Amino acid sequence: MIRTAFRTRLPALLPLLLGAAHAQLSAPATVARTAGVYPAAAAPGETAWIFGLSGLPAEGKLNVGGQTTEYRLDRPSGWLAFQVPQAAAGGPQTLTLRGAPQTLRLNVLTVPPGTDALVYVRPDAAKTVQAEYTRRLQALTETCAKSCPAEVQSVLRRLSAQPSPALTPLTAPVKVQGVTPGLAARVAVNPAVRAPLINLNTLKATNLTQLLNPVARPPAAPTDSICSALAGTVPTAGLPLGQVLTLLELIFAGDLQTDPTWSGHPTQSDAPYRDEKPITVLQKVLQVRAASGKGTTIHILDTATATGDSFVMDGDINYYNQLYGNRPYHGRAVGEIAQAVAPGAQLNYRQVCEKDGSCSTLKTVQALCAVAADARRGGRHVVNLSVGGPNPTRGLELALREVTALGVPVAASYGNRDDCASLVAGDRCNHYPADWTRAFEFGPAVNLASRSLRPTMLFSVAGWDIATQDMATYNRGVGNPGVLTEAPSVQAPGEFWLGGYPYFGTSFAAPVVSGLLANWMTCQPGVPLLPLITTPGQVPIAASVVNACP
């Protein structure tokens, strides 16, 4: 699902998307030209541009990750236009060409065709957004008429012909605000500083290149709580989604943020110990003895509801040269594994993915905000996200900040090898939210085995092969030489049998950690330090964590 560092302010998830105001932009003559990319996100086959470069040939080649494509000079704008390769890897990819800085990035959108734009609007800016939506788009269209590529002008005209999006509260207000003492993560949060708002006069006096130029922009200001935002959908039929996302953030800088409406999928891969219960397997491989989780709620954000799970993995699964057809469930299996590890914990299923495996950005954000509301009422909570995708949706990250700041740890699946299928050397294989694990570290560093480590509130869980006692070959990046991946934060067994079917992959390693976190929280403060242990034959999680409570 549903792909960066963010601590006390909006992250630079997409380097050229604006999270701050532009009320005071300098004139073009006084603003240093800085190379950048427009739009900040684009799907394979769509056109993107690099601006702010000079002295390059009018035609040439550049790389999007490890994929090569051609560029050409768009003479009216002076921008270099290129088509995103059809085989481009999803998520943030580096753009490289001779004579350009090494900081250029493009978020490659790998979302279903017809995906619309999701907008989050600050409550106090809702009236402004709805009243000025068309006028601001028209103002930017006018200033762009002579200086922007023709395709960008066309998108602006067509987008400005649409009505403003209907906005509704993302979540219901929470009355009880008490937090269980001792559970909140020790993450410093600075008081929010409201950024000045962009206005029509600014837009009328500014062209698109100025708005995009990072030199002309102040640092991003801290955001309000994502859970207090209003949400709406902007139809993108016939329009490039990446341009829509970028343009809306530009004209409502600081007031509005965007995501695709769909992002991510349940992660799973194609177990020994046939038909043995998960807890029996874990007792053998991790020496699990004490297991409770009493008083803790594990929130399973996945394909299941409280009453069922309509997801079916269609087709045959080849497991140890034996085929298993149409394996049912995903979220329900994840919950059963978590419950096996922490039998005293309460499970709370929240369906964020449909039976076809597509996961809703909005439902995921809403589910995390509901977890935050529960945490404010008290009690102990853990979130399991055995879903993910290559694109870093900002609503997801902000909602994760919301729950982790309340002391709610999150276990996220690292992603499987099929996420990197068909990628080539130089491509980055992304999987979010797992790849944000280091951005959620907190507290002082701890020296362990000559390494300096810090605890995290977001655990990126890779699969540990219980047969080979090594990192499982189904993990993302394994067997894909030259493909770039972020390392996981911890490994856990990820191979189990349920109902006569094999379930294995990082999806089913994550709930092992969710259950261990629930057990830990019954008698220990905060979260455990779980280092990544990759020594073959060595148990991946220390006994002091596995059996933390008597």
Coordinates of C-alpha atoms in Angstrom, one line a residue:
M1 CA 0.0 0.0 0.0
I2 CA 0.0 2.0 0.9
R3 CA 6.0 4.9 0.4
T4 CA 9.7 9.8 4.2
A5 CA 11.4 11.0 7.0
F6 CA 9.0 13.2 9.1
R7 CA 9.5 14.2 12.7
T8 CA 7.8 17.4 13.8
R9 CA 6.8 18.8 10.4
L10 CA 5.4 17.6 7.0
P11 CA 7.9 15.3 5.3
A12 CA 9.5 15.9 2.0
L13 CA 7.8 12.8 0.7
L14 CA 7.8 14.2 -2.8
P15 CA 10.6 16.8 -3.0
L16 CA 8.6 19.2 -5.2
L17 CA 5.2 18.9 -3.6
L18 CA 4.5 21.9 -1.4
G19 CA 3.5 21.8 2.2
A20 CA 4.1 25.5 2.9
A21 CA 2.8 28.8 1.7
H22 CA 4.0 31.0 -1.1
A23 CA 2.7 34.3 0.0
Q24 CA 6.1 35.9 -0.4
L25 CA 7.6 34.7 -3.6
S26 CA 10.6 36.6 -5.0
A27 CA 10.6 38.0 -8.5
P28 CA 12.1 35.7 -11.2
A29 CA 15.2 37.9 -11.5
T30 CA 16.1 37.4 -7.9
V31 CA 15.3 33.7 -7.5
A32 CA 18.1 31.3 -8.1
R33 CA 17.2 28.7 -10.7
T34 CA 17.1 25.2 -9.2
A35 CA 16.5 22.1 -11.1
G36 CA 13.4 20.1 -10.2
V37 CA 10.7 17.7 -11.6
Y38 CA 7.1 18.4 -12.5
P39 CA 4.9 16.7 -11.6
A40 CA 6.1 15.2 -8.4
A41 CA 4.4 11.9 -9.3
A42 CA 3.5 10.3 -12.6
A43 CA 2.4 6.9 -13.8
P44 CA 4.2 4.8 -16.4
G45 CA 3.4 6.1 -19.9
E46 CA 2.7 9.6 -18.7
T47 CA 4.8 12.7 -19.5
A48 CA 7.0 14.4 -16.8
W49 CA 9.4 17.3 -17.1
I50 CA 12.7 18.5 -15.6
F51 CA 12.9 22.2 -15.3
G52 CA 15.8 24.6 -14.3
L53 CA 18.5 23.0 -16.4
S54 CA 20.5 24.7 -19.2
G55 CA 23.4 23.8 -21.5
L56 CA 22.1 20.3 -22.2
P57 CA 21.4 18.8 -25.7
A58 CA 17.8 19.3 -27.0
E59 CA 17.4 15.5 -27.1
G60 CA 19.0 12.7 -25.1
K61 CA 18.5 9.9 -22.6
L62 CA 17.9 9.8 -18.9
N63 CA 17.3 7.0 -16.4
V64 CA 14.2 6.6 -14.1
G65 CA 15.7 4.3 -11.5
G66 CA 17.3 1.6 -13.7
Q67 CA 15.0 2.2 -16.7
T68 CA 16.2 4.3 -19.7
T69 CA 13.9 6.7 -21.5
E70 CA 14.4 9.6 -24.0
Y71 CA 13.9 13.3 -23.3
R72 CA 13.4 16.2 -25.6
L73 CA 13.4 20.0 -25.0
D74 CA 10.0 21.6 -24.8
R75 CA 11.0 25.0 -26.4
P76 CA 8.1 27.2 -25.1
S77 CA 8.9 26.3 -21.5
G78 CA 12.5 25.3 -21.7
W79 CA 11.7 22.2 -19.8
L80 CA 13.0 18.7 -20.7
A81 CA 10.0 16.4 -21.4
F82 CA 10.2 12.6 -21.0
Q83 CA 7.8 9.7 -20.8
V84 CA 7.9 7.6 -17.7
P85 CA 9.0 4.1 -18.9
Q86 CA 6.2 1.4 -18.8
A87 CA 8.5 -0.9 -16.8
A88 CA 9.5 1.8 -14.3
A89 CA 9.6 0.6 -10.7
G90 CA 6.9 2.1 -8.4
G91 CA 7.5 4.7 -5.8
P92 CA 10.3 7.3 -5.5
Q93 CA 12.9 6.7 -8.1
T94 CA 16.1 8.7 -8.8
L95 CA 16.4 10.5 -12.1
T96 CA 19.9 10.6 -13.6
L97 CA 21.3 12.3 -16.7
R98 CA 24.6 13.9 -17.3
G99 CA 24.7 17.6 -16.2
A100 CA 21.8 17.3 -13.8
P101 CA 22.0 17.2 -10.0
Q102 CA 21.8 13.9 -8.2
T103 CA 18.8 15.0 -6.1
L104 CA 16.1 14.6 -8.7
R105 CA 13.3 12.2 -7.7
L106 CA 10.0 11.1 -9.3
N107 CA 7.3 9.2 -7.5
V108 CA 6.2 6.6 -10.0
L109 CA 2.5 5.9 -9.4
T110 CA 1.6 2.2 -9.7
V111 CA -2.1 2.5 -9.0
P112 CA -5.2 1.0 -10.8
P113 CA -6.3 2.8 -13.9
G114 CA -9.0 5.4 -13.2
T115 CA -7.7 6.1 -9.6
D116 CA -8.9 9.5 -8.5
A117 CA -7.3 12.1 -6.3
L118 CA -7.9 12.1 -2.6
V119 CA -7.6 15.5 -0.8
Y120 CA -7.2 16.3 2.9
V121 CA -8.2 19.9 3.9
R122 CA -7.6 21.7 7.1
P123 CA -10.9 22.5 8.8
D124 CA -10.3 26.2 8.9
A125 CA -9.4 26.2 5.2
A126 CA -12.4 24.3 3.9
K127 CA -14.4 27.4 2.9
T128 CA -11.4 28.9 1.2
V129 CA -10.7 25.7 -0.8
Q130 CA -14.3 25.4 -1.9
A131 CA -14.8 29.1 -2.7
E132 CA -11.5 29.6 -4.5
Y133 CA -11.0 26.2 -6.1
T134 CA -12.0 27.2 -9.6
R135 CA -10.6 30.8 -9.4
R136 CA -7.1 29.6 -8.3
L137 CA -6.9 27.0 -11.0
Q138 CA -8.0 29.6 -13.6
A139 CA -5.4 32.1 -12.3
L140 CA -2.6 29.6 -12.6
T141 CA -4.0 28.7 -16.1
E142 CA -3.7 32.3 -17.1
T143 CA -0.1 32.8 -15.8
C144 CA 0.9 29.4 -17.4
A145 CA -0.5 30.3 -20.9
K146 CA 2.8 31.3 -22.4
S147 CA 5.4 29.7 -20.2
C148 CA 4.2 26.1 -19.6
P149 CA 4.2 23.0 -21.8
A150 CA 1.0 22.7 -23.8
E151 CA 0.0 19.5 -22.0
V152 CA 0.2 21.2 -18.6
Q153 CA -1.9 24.1 -19.9
S154 CA -4.5 21.6 -21.1
V155 CA -4.6 19.8 -17.8
L156 CA -5.1 23.1 -16.0
R157 CA -8.0 24.1 -18.3
R158 CA -9.8 20.8 -17.9
L159 CA -9.2 20.7 -14.1
S160 CA -10.5 24.2 -13.7
A161 CA -13.8 23.2 -15.5
Q162 CA -14.6 20.8 -12.7
P163 CA -16.6 21.8 -9.6
S164 CA -14.8 22.0 -6.2
P165 CA -14.8 18.7 -4.4
A166 CA -17.4 18.0 -1.7
L167 CA -15.7 17.7 1.7
T168 CA -16.7 15.6 4.7
P169 CA -14.9 15.1 8.1
L170 CA -12.3 12.3 7.9
T171 CA -13.3 11.0 11.4
A172 CA -15.8 11.8 14.1
P173 CA -14.5 14.0 17.0
V174 CA -13.2 12.1 20.1
K175 CA -14.5 13.3 23.5
V176 CA -12.2 11.4 25.8
Q177 CA -8.6 12.5 25.6
G178 CA -6.9 10.6 28.3
V179 CA -3.9 8.5 27.4
T180 CA -2.8 5.5 29.4
P181 CA 0.3 6.7 31.4
G182 CA 3.7 5.3 30.4
L183 CA 2.7 4.2 26.9
A184 CA 3.3 7.3 24.9
A185 CA 6.4 7.2 22.8
R186 CA 9.0 9.8 23.8
V187 CA 8.9 11.7 20.6
A188 CA 9.5 15.4 20.9
V189 CA 6.8 17.5 19.2
N190 CA 7.2 21.2 18.6
P191 CA 4.2 23.6 18.8
A192 CA 2.6 24.0 15.4
V193 CA 3.3 27.2 13.6
R194 CA 0.6 28.2 11.0
A195 CA 2.0 29.0 7.6
P196 CA 0.7 32.0 5.7
L197 CA -1.8 31.0 3.1
I198 CA -1.3 31.4 -0.6
N199 CA -3.9 33.8 -2.3
L200 CA -5.2 34.7 -5.6
N201 CA -3.0 37.7 -6.0
T202 CA 0.1 35.6 -5.5
L203 CA -1.1 33.1 -8.1
K204 CA -1.8 35.9 -10.6
A205 CA 1.7 37.2 -10.2
T206 CA 3.5 33.9 -10.2
N207 CA 4.2 31.3 -12.9
L208 CA 4.4 27.6 -12.4
T209 CA 8.2 27.5 -12.5
Q210 CA 8.3 29.9 -9.6
L211 CA 5.8 27.9 -7.6
L212 CA 7.8 24.8 -8.2
N213 CA 11.2 26.3 -7.4
P214 CA 12.3 25.1 -4.0
V215 CA 14.6 28.1 -3.5
A216 CA 11.5 30.3 -3.5
R217 CA 9.7 28.3 -0.8
P218 CA 10.1 28.6 3.0
P219 CA 10.4 25.3 4.9
A220 CA 7.3 23.3 5.4
A221 CA 5.3 24.1 8.5
P222 CA 4.0 21.5 10.9
T223 CA 0.6 20.1 9.9
D224 CA -2.5 19.9 11.9
S225 CA -3.7 16.4 13.0
I226 CA -4.6 14.4 9.9
C227 CA -7.6 13.0 11.8
S228 CA -9.2 16.5 12.1
A229 CA -9.0 17.1 8.4
L230 CA -11.9 17.1 5.9
A231 CA -11.6 14.7 2.9
G232 CA -12.9 14.8 -0.6
T233 CA -12.3 13.2 -4.0
V234 CA -11.4 14.9 -7.2
P235 CA -12.3 12.9 -10.4
T236 CA -9.3 12.4 -12.7
A237 CA -11.0 10.7 -15.7
G238 CA -8.7 11.5 -18.7
L239 CA -6.3 13.5 -16.6
P240 CA -2.9 12.4 -15.5
L241 CA -3.3 11.7 -11.7
G242 CA 0.2 12.9 -10.8
Q243 CA -0.4 16.4 -12.3
V244 CA -3.7 16.7 -10.5
L245 CA -2.1 15.8 -7.2
T246 CA 0.8 18.3 -7.7
L247 CA -1.3 21.2 -9.0
L248 CA -3.8 21.0 -6.2
E249 CA -1.1 21.1 -3.6
L250 CA 0.6 24.0 -5.3
I251 CA -2.4 26.3 -5.4
F252 CA -3.5 25.5 -1.8
A253 CA -0.1 25.2 -0.2
G254 CA -0.4 24.5 3.5
D255 CA -4.1 24.1 3.4
L256 CA -4.5 21.0 1.2
Q257 CA -2.7 17.7 0.8
T258 CA -3.2 14.9 -1.7
D259 CA -3.0 11.2 -2.2
P260 CA -4.2 8.6 -4.8
T261 CA -7.6 7.2 -3.6
W262 CA -6.2 3.7 -3.9
S263 CA -2.7 2.5 -2.9
G264 CA -1.2 -0.8 -1.8
H265 CA -2.3 -4.4 -1.6
P266 CA -2.1 -7.3 0.9
T267 CA 1.4 -8.7 0.8
Q268 CA 1.8 -12.4 0.6
S269 CA 4.1 -15.0 -1.0
D270 CA 3.9 -18.5 -2.2
A271 CA 5.3 -23.6 5.0
P272 CA 7.3 -27.1 6.8
Y273 CA 5.3 -28.2 9.9
R274 CA 2.3 -29.1 7.8
D275 CA -1.1 -28.7 9.6
E276 CA 0.6 -27.8 12.9
K277 CA -0.9 -24.9 14.8
P278 CA 1.0 -21.6 14.6
I279 CA 1.7 -21.5 18.3
T280 CA 3.2 -25.0 18.1
V281 CA 5.6 -23.9 15.4
L282 CA 6.5 -20.8 17.3
Q283 CA 7.2 -22.8 20.5
K284 CA 9.6 -24.9 18.4
V285 CA 11.4 -22.2 16.6
L286 CA 11.3 -19.3 19.0
Q287 CA 10.8 -21.2 22.3
V288 CA 7.7 -19.2 23.1
R289 CA 6.7 -20.1 26.6
A290 CA 4.8 -17.2 28.2
A291 CA 2.0 -15.8 26.0
S292 CA -0.8 -13.6 27.1
G293 CA -1.4 -10.1 25.6
K294 CA -4.3 -9.7 28.1
G295 CA -5.6 -6.1 28.2
T296 CA -4.2 -5.3 24.8
T297 CA -6.1 -4.8 21.5
I298 CA -4.4 -5.8 18.2
H299 CA -6.0 -3.9 15.4
I300 CA -5.8 -5.8 12.1
L301 CA -6.0 -3.4 9.2
D302 CA -6.5 -5.8 6.2
T303 CA -9.1 -7.6 4.2
A304 CA -11.2 -9.0 7.1
T305 CA -14.1 -7.6 9.0
A306 CA -15.3 -8.7 12.4
T307 CA -17.5 -11.3 10.8
G308 CA -15.6 -12.6 7.8
D309 CA -13.0 -12.2 5.0
S310 CA -14.0 -12.2 1.4
F311 CA -10.5 -12.2 0.0
V312 CA -9.4 -15.2 -2.1
M313 CA -5.9 -15.5 -3.6
D314 CA -7.0 -16.7 -7.1
G315 CA -5.0 -19.3 -8.9
D316 CA -2.6 -22.0 -7.8
I317 CA 0.0 -21.5 -5.2
N318 CA 3.1 -23.7 -5.7
Y319 CA 4.4 -24.6 -2.3
Y320 CA 7.2 -27.2 -2.1
N321 CA 6.1 -28.4 -5.6
Q322 CA 2.5 -28.9 -4.5
L323 CA -0.3 -26.8 -5.9
Y324 CA -2.9 -25.2 -3.7
G325 CA -5.7 -23.5 -5.5
N326 CA -7.8 -20.4 -4.6
R327 CA -6.5 -20.0 -1.0
P328 CA -9.0 -18.1 1.1
Y329 CA -8.5 -15.2 3.4
H330 CA -5.7 -12.8 4.2
G331 CA -6.6 -10.6 7.1
R332 CA -8.4 -13.5 8.9
A333 CA -5.2 -15.5 8.7
V334 CA -3.1 -12.6 9.9
G335 CA -5.4 -12.2 12.9
E336 CA -5.3 -15.9 13.7
I337 CA -1.5 -15.8 13.8
A338 CA -1.5 -12.7 16.0
Q339 CA -4.0 -14.4 18.3
A340 CA -1.9 -17.6 18.5
V341 CA 1.1 -15.5 19.8
A342 CA -1.0 -13.4 22.2
P343 CA -4.1 -15.5 23.0
G344 CA -5.3 -13.0 25.7
A345 CA -5.3 -10.0 23.4
Q346 CA -8.5 -8.7 21.8
L347 CA -8.6 -8.6 18.0
N348 CA -10.2 -5.7 16.2
Y349 CA -10.5 -6.3 12.5
R350 CA -10.8 -3.1 10.3
Q351 CA -11.3 -3.8 6.6
V352 CA -9.3 -1.4 4.5
C353 CA -8.8 -3.7 1.5
E354 CA -11.4 -5.1 -0.9
K355 CA -11.9 -8.7 -1.9
D356 CA -10.0 -7.9 -5.1
G357 CA -6.9 -7.0 -3.0
S358 CA -7.0 -3.2 -3.6
C359 CA -6.6 -1.1 -0.5
S360 CA -8.2 2.2 0.1
T361 CA -6.0 5.1 1.2
L362 CA -9.0 6.8 2.8
K363 CA -10.2 3.7 4.7
T364 CA -6.6 3.1 6.0
V365 CA -6.3 6.6 7.2
Q366 CA -9.7 6.5 8.8
A367 CA -8.9 3.2 10.5
L368 CA -5.7 4.5 12.0
C369 CA -7.5 7.6 13.2
A370 CA -10.1 5.3 14.8
V371 CA -7.2 3.5 16.6
A372 CA -5.9 6.9 17.8
A373 CA -9.3 7.7 19.2
D374 CA -9.4 4.3 21.0
A375 CA -5.9 5.0 22.4
R376 CA -7.0 8.4 23.7
R377 CA -9.8 6.6 25.6
G378 CA -7.1 4.4 27.3
G379 CA -5.9 0.9 27.2
R380 CA -3.0 -0.8 25.3
H381 CA -3.0 -1.0 21.5
V382 CA -1.0 -2.5 18.7
V383 CA -1.6 -2.1 14.9
N384 CA -0.8 -4.7 12.3
L385 CA -0.5 -3.7 8.7
S386 CA 0.3 -6.7 6.5
V387 CA -0.4 -4.5 3.5
G388 CA 1.8 -2.1 1.5
G389 CA 2.8 -0.6 -1.8
P390 CA 5.5 1.3 -3.5
N391 CA 4.0 4.8 -3.2
P392 CA 4.5 6.9 0.0
T393 CA 1.0 8.2 0.7
R394 CA 1.3 11.1 3.0
G395 CA -2.1 10.6 4.7
L396 CA -0.9 7.2 5.8
E397 CA 2.3 8.5 7.2
L398 CA 0.6 11.3 9.1
A399 CA -2.0 8.9 10.5
L400 CA 0.8 6.6 11.6
R401 CA 2.4 9.6 13.4
E402 CA -0.9 10.1 15.1
V403 CA -1.1 6.6 16.6
T404 CA 2.6 6.1 17.4
A405 CA 2.7 9.4 19.2
L406 CA 0.1 7.9 21.5
G407 CA 2.3 4.9 22.3
V408 CA 0.7 2.5 19.8
P409 CA 3.4 0.4 18.0
V410 CA 2.8 -0.7 14.4
A411 CA 4.1 -3.9 12.8
A412 CA 4.2 -3.7 9.0
S413 CA 5.0 -6.3 6.5
Y414 CA 8.4 -5.8 4.7
G415 CA 7.1 -6.8 1.3
N416 CA 7.7 -9.9 -0.8
R417 CA 9.9 -10.7 -3.8
D418 CA 7.0 -10.3 -6.2
D419 CA 7.0 -6.6 -5.4
C420 CA 10.4 -6.4 -7.2
A421 CA 9.4 -8.7 -10.1
S422 CA 10.7 -7.4 -13.5
L423 CA 12.8 -4.7 -11.9
V424 CA 16.4 -4.1 -13.1
A425 CA 19.6 -3.0 -11.5
G426 CA 19.3 0.6 -10.4
D427 CA 15.5 0.4 -9.7
R428 CA 14.4 1.1 -6.2
C429 CA 11.9 -1.5 -4.9
N430 CA 9.8 0.4 -2.3
H431 CA 7.2 -0.9 0.1
Y432 CA 5.4 1.5 2.4
P433 CA 4.7 1.9 5.3
A434 CA 7.5 -0.6 6.1
D435 CA 10.2 1.6 4.5
W436 CA 9.4 4.4 7.0
T437 CA 10.7 2.3 9.9
R438 CA 13.8 4.4 10.6
A439 CA 11.8 7.7 10.4
F440 CA 9.8 6.4 13.4
E441 CA 12.9 5.8 15.7
F442 CA 13.0 7.7 19.0
G443 CA 14.9 8.0 22.2
P444 CA 18.6 7.6 22.8
A445 CA 20.8 5.1 20.9
V446 CA 21.7 1.7 22.5
N447 CA 25.0 0.0 21.8
L448 CA 24.4 -3.6 21.0
A449 CA 27.0 -6.0 19.5
S450 CA 29.2 -3.0 18.3
R451 CA 26.1 -1.4 16.7
S452 CA 24.3 1.7 17.7
L453 CA 20.6 1.1 17.6
R454 CA 17.4 3.1 18.5
P455 CA 14.0 1.7 19.2
T456 CA 11.3 2.3 16.6
M457 CA 7.5 2.6 16.8
L458 CA 7.1 1.2 13.3
F459 CA 8.5 -2.3 12.8
S460 CA 9.3 -3.4 9.3
V461 CA 9.0 -7.2 9.5
A462 CA 10.8 -9.5 7.1
G463 CA 10.2 -13.2 6.9
W464 CA 12.5 -15.7 8.5
D465 CA 12.6 -19.2 6.9
I466 CA 11.9 -21.7 9.6
A467 CA 13.3 -24.5 7.4
T468 CA 16.7 -22.9 6.5
Q469 CA 16.8 -20.7 9.6
D470 CA 17.8 -17.8 7.4
M471 CA 16.3 -14.8 5.7
A472 CA 13.5 -16.2 3.5
T473 CA 13.9 -16.1 -0.2
Y474 CA 10.4 -14.7 -0.6
N475 CA 11.5 -11.4 1.0
R476 CA 11.6 -8.3 -1.2
G477 CA 14.9 -7.8 -3.0
V478 CA 16.2 -11.3 -2.3
G479 CA 17.3 -12.8 -5.6
N480 CA 17.1 -9.5 -7.4
P481 CA 20.7 -8.3 -7.8
G482 CA 21.2 -4.6 -8.3
V483 CA 17.7 -3.7 -7.2
L484 CA 17.8 -1.2 -4.3
T485 CA 15.8 -1.9 -1.2
E486 CA 15.5 -0.5 2.4
A487 CA 16.5 -3.0 5.0
P488 CA 13.8 -4.4 7.4
S489 CA 14.1 -3.7 11.1
V490 CA 13.4 -7.2 12.3
Q491 CA 12.8 -10.8 11.1
A492 CA 10.1 -13.2 12.3
P493 CA 8.9 -16.6 11.2
G494 CA 6.4 -16.2 8.3
E495 CA 5.3 -19.7 7.4
F496 CA 2.2 -21.3 8.8
W497 CA -0.6 -23.7 8.0
L498 CA -4.2 -22.7 8.6
G499 CA -7.2 -24.7 7.5
G500 CA -5.2 -27.0 5.3
Y501 CA -3.6 -24.2 3.3
P502 CA 0.0 -22.8 3.6
Y503 CA 0.3 -19.2 4.4
F504 CA 3.7 -17.7 4.1
G505 CA 5.3 -14.4 3.3
T506 CA 6.0 -11.2 5.1
S507 CA 2.3 -10.7 5.7
F508 CA 2.3 -13.6 8.1
A509 CA 5.6 -12.6 9.7
A510 CA 4.2 -9.2 10.8
P511 CA 1.5 -10.6 13.1
V512 CA 4.1 -12.6 15.0
V513 CA 5.7 -9.3 16.0
S514 CA 2.2 -7.8 16.6
G515 CA 1.5 -10.6 19.1
L516 CA 4.9 -10.3 20.7
L517 CA 4.3 -6.6 21.1
A518 CA 1.0 -7.3 22.8
N519 CA 2.6 -9.7 25.2
W520 CA 5.4 -7.3 26.0
M521 CA 3.0 -4.5 26.8
T522 CA 1.2 -6.6 29.4
C523 CA 4.2 -6.2 31.8
Q524 CA 6.8 -3.9 30.2
P525 CA 6.8 -0.2 29.4
G526 CA 7.2 1.3 25.9
V527 CA 8.4 -1.0 23.1
P528 CA 11.2 -3.5 22.9
L529 CA 14.4 -3.0 20.9
L530 CA 14.2 -5.5 18.1
P531 CA 17.5 -5.5 16.1
L532 CA 17.8 -7.2 12.7
I533 CA 19.5 -10.5 13.2
T534 CA 20.7 -12.1 9.9
T535 CA 23.1 -14.7 11.2
P536 CA 22.1 -18.1 9.7
G537 CA 20.9 -20.5 12.3
Q538 CA 20.5 -17.8 15.0
V539 CA 17.0 -17.2 16.3
P540 CA 15.8 -13.8 14.9
I541 CA 14.2 -12.5 18.1
A542 CA 15.8 -12.6 21.5
A543 CA 14.3 -14.7 24.3
S544 CA 14.2 -11.6 26.5
V545 CA 11.5 -10.2 24.1
V546 CA 9.8 -13.5 23.2
N547 CA 9.2 -14.3 26.9
A548 CA 9.3 -10.8 28.4
C549 CA 6.5 -11.5 30.9
P550 CA 6.3 -14.2 33.5

